[in-house]
Coordinates of C-alpha atoms and ligand atoms in Angstrom, one line a residue:
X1 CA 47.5 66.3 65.1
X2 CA 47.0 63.1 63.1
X3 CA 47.1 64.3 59.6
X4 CA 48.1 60.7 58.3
X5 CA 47.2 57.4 58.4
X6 CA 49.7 55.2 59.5
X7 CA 48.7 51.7 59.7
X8 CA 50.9 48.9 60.9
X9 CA 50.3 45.5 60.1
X10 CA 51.3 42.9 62.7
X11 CA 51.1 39.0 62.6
X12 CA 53.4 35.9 62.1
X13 CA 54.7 35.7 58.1
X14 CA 51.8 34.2 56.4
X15 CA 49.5 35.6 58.3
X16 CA 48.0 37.5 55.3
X17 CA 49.6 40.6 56.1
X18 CA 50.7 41.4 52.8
X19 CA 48.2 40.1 50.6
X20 CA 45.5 42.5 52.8
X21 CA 47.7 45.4 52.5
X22 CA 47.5 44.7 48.6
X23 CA 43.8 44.9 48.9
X24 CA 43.8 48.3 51.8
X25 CA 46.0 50.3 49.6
X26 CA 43.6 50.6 46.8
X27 CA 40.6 51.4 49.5
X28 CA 42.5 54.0 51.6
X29 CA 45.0 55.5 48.6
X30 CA 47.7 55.1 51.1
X31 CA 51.0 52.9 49.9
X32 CA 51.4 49.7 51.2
X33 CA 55.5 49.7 52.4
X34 CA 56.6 46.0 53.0
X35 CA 60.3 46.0 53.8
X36 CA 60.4 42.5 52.6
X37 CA 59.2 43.6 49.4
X38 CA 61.8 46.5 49.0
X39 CA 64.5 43.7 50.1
X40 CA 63.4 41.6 47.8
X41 CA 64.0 44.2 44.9
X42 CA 67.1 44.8 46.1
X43 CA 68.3 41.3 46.3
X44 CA 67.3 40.9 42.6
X45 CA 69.2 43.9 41.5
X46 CA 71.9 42.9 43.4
X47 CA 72.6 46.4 44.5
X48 CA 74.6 47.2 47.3
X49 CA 71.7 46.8 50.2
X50 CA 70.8 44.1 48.6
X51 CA 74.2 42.4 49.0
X52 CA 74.2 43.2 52.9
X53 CA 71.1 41.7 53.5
X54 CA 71.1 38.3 51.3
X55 CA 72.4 36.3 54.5
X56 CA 70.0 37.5 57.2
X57 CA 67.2 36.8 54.3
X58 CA 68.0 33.4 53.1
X59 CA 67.9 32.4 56.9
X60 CA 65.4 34.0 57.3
X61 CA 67.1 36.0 60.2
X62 CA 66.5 40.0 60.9
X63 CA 68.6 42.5 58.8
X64 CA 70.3 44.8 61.0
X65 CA 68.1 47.7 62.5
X66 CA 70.4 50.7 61.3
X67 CA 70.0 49.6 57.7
X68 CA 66.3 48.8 57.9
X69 CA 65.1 52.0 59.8
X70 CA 67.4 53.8 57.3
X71 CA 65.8 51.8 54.6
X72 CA 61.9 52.7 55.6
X73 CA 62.7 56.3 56.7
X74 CA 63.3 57.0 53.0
X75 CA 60.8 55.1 51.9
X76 CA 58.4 56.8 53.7
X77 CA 59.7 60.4 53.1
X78 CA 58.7 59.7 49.5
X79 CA 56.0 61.8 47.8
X80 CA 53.1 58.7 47.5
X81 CA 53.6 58.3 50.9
X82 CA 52.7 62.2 51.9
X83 CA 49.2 60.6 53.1
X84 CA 51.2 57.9 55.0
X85 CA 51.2 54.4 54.5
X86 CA 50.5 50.8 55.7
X87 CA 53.4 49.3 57.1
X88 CA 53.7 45.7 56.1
X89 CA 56.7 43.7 57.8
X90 CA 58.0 47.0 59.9
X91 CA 58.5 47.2 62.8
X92 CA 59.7 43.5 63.6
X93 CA 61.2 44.6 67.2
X94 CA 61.1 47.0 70.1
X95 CA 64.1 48.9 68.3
X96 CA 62.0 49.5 65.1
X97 CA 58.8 50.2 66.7
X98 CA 60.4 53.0 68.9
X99 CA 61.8 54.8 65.9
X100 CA 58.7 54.3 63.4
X101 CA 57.1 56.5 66.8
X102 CA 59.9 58.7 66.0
X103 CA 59.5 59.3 62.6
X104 CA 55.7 59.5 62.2
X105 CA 55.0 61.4 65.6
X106 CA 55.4 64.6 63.7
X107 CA 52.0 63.3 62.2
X108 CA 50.1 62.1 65.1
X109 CA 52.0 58.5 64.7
X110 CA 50.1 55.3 64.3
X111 CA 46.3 55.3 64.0
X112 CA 45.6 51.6 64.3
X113 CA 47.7 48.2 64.2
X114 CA 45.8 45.3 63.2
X115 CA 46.7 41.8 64.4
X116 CA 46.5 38.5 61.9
X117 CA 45.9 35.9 64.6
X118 CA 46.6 32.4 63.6
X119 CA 48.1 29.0 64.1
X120 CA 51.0 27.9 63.6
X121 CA 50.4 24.7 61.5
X122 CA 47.9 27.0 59.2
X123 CA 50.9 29.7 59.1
X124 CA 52.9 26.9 58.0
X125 CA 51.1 25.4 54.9
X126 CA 50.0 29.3 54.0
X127 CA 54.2 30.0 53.5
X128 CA 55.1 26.8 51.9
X129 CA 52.1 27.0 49.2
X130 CA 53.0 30.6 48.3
X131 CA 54.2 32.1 45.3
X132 CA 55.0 35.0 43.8
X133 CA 55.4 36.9 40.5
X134 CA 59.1 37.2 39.3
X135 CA 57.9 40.2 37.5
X136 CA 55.1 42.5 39.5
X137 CA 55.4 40.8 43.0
X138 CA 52.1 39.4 43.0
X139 CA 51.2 37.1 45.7
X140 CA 49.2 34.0 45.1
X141 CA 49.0 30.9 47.0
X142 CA 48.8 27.5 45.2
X143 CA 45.8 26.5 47.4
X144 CA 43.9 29.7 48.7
X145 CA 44.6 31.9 46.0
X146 CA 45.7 30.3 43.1
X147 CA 46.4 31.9 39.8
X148 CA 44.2 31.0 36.6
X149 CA 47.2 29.2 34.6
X150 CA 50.8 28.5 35.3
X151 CA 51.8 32.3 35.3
X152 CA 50.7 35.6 37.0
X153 CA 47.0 36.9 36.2
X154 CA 47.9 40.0 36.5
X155 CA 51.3 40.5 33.6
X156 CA 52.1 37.2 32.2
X157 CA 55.3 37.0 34.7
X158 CA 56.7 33.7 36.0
X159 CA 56.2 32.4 39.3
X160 CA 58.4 31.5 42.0
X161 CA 58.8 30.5 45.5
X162 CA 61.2 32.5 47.5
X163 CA 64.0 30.6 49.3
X164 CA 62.9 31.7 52.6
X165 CA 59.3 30.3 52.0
X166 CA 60.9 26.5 51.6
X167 CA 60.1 24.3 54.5
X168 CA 62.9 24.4 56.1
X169 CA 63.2 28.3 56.7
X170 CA 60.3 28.7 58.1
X171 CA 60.6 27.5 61.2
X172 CA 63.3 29.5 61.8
X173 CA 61.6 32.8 61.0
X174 CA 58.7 31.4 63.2
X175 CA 61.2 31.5 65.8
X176 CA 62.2 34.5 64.7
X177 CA 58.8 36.0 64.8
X178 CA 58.2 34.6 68.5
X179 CA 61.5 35.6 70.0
X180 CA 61.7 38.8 68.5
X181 CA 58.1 40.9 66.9
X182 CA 55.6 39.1 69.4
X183 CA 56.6 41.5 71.9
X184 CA 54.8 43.9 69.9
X185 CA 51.9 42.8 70.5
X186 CA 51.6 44.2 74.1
X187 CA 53.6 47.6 73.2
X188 CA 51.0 48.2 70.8
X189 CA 48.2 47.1 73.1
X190 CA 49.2 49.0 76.3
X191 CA 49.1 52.3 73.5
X192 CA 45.5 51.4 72.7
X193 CA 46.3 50.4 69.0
X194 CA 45.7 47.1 68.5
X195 CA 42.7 45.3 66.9
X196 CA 42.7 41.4 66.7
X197 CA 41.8 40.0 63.6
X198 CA 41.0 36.5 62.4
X199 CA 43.7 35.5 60.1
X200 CA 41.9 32.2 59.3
X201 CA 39.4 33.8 57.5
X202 CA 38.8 33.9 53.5
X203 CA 40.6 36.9 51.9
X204 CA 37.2 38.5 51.5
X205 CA 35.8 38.3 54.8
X206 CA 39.6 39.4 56.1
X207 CA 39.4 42.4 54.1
X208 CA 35.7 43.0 55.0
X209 CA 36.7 42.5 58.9
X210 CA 39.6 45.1 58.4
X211 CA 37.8 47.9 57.1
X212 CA 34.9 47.2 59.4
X213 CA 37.6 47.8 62.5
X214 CA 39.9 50.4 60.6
X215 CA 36.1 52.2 60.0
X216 CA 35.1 52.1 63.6
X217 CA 38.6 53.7 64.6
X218 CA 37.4 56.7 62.7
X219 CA 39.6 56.1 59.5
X220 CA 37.3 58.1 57.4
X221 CA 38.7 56.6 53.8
X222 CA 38.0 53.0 55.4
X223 CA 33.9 54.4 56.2
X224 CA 33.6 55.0 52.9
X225 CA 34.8 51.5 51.9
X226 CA 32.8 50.1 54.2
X227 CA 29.8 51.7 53.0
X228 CA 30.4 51.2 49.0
Ligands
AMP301 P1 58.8 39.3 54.8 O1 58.5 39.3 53.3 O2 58.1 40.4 55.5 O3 58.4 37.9 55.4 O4 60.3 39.5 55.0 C1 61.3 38.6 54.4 C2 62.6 38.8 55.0 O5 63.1 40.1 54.8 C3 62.7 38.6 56.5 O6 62.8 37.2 56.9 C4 64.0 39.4 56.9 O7 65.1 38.7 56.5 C5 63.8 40.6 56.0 N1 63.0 41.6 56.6 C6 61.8 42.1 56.3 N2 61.3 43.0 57.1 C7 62.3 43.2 58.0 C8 62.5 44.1 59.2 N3 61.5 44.9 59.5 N4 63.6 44.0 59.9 C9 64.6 43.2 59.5 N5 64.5 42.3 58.5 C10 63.4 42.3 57.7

């Protein structure tokens, strides 16, 4: 019995996962849970996960499975997420994707995974031009999405551009993304789950797109989103 909505958001980084989850998790009242985001926290507060996965992330390489399944399996036994949640970043390999079955098949596992489709050269200049609030996490690109003055709309905050968005990371974590998550892309196919969208799309019509697909999968709070 499916009795909540997992979503898993697939794509290449800069894709637009993150900036769409942002937008579903006010629609569908389910938490958007990006492990980069919860490494990034950690690697700010320097605590002791944070610590273990600086290296991986300033390459721009995978932190190890045990500590990242560890890492979203507490996350998602948390009490915002007793809906479920829209998984933003997770699972990034075969190893992750088997136990996210494990731990949301209790609850009917995933529902639906879109898939950002776009090219490389656009994923590219989308990394590079995008920054983000020191303070709230708020993603903005410099381009496409740009905030009103030098500092975040939303609280005032300073922004920055994460090391692993500078030019020369992100090829690696291309590669990365190739090598390692792309196989994804068929496991979630061959379960019936996937629905491509067009990443190169405005944030609008993305969003629009999403709900449209996550409606006609029978997500009931995306109908109603659709239809406001
Ligand atoms: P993101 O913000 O999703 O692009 O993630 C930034 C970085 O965090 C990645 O390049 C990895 O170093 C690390 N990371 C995020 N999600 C995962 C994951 N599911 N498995 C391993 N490492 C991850």
């Amino acid at each position: 019995m499916s009795d909540r909505i997992y979503l898993v958001l697939l794509g290449a980084p800069g894709a637009g996962k993150g900036t769409q989850a942002q937008l579903l998790e006010e629609k569908l009242g389910i938490p958007q849970v990006s492990t980069g985001e919860i490494f990034r926290y950690n690697l700010k507060n320097q605590t002791e996960l944070g610590q273990l996965a600086q290296s991986y992330y300033d390459k721009g390489e995978l932190v190890p499975d045990e500590v990242t399944i560890r890492m979203v399996e507490a996350r998602l036994a948390q009490e915002d997420a007793a809906q479920g949640a829209i998984l933003d970043g997770f699972p990034r390999n075969l190893i992750q994707a088997q136990a996210l079955d494990e731990m949301t098949a209790a609850h009917g596992g995933i529902d639906v995974v879109p898939m950002f489709q776009l090219e490389d050269d656009v994923v590219t200049l989308r990394i590079t031009g995008r920054r983000v609030c020191r303070n709230c996490d708020r993603v903005y690109h410099l381009t496409f999405n740009p905030p009103r003055g030098e500092n975040c709309d939303s609280c005032g905050g300073a922004l920055y551009q994460r090391n692993d968005d500078k030019p020369e990371t992100v090829q690696n974590r291309l590669y990365v993304y190739y090598k390692q998550t792309s196989p994804l892309i068929g496991y979630y196919f061959a379960k019936g789950l996937l629905e491509v969208v067009d990443g190169a799309k405005s944030i609008a019509e993305m969003q629009e797109q999403l709900l449209k697909r996550l409606a006609s999968r029978n997500i009931e709070a995306a109908k109603s989103a659709v239809s406001a």
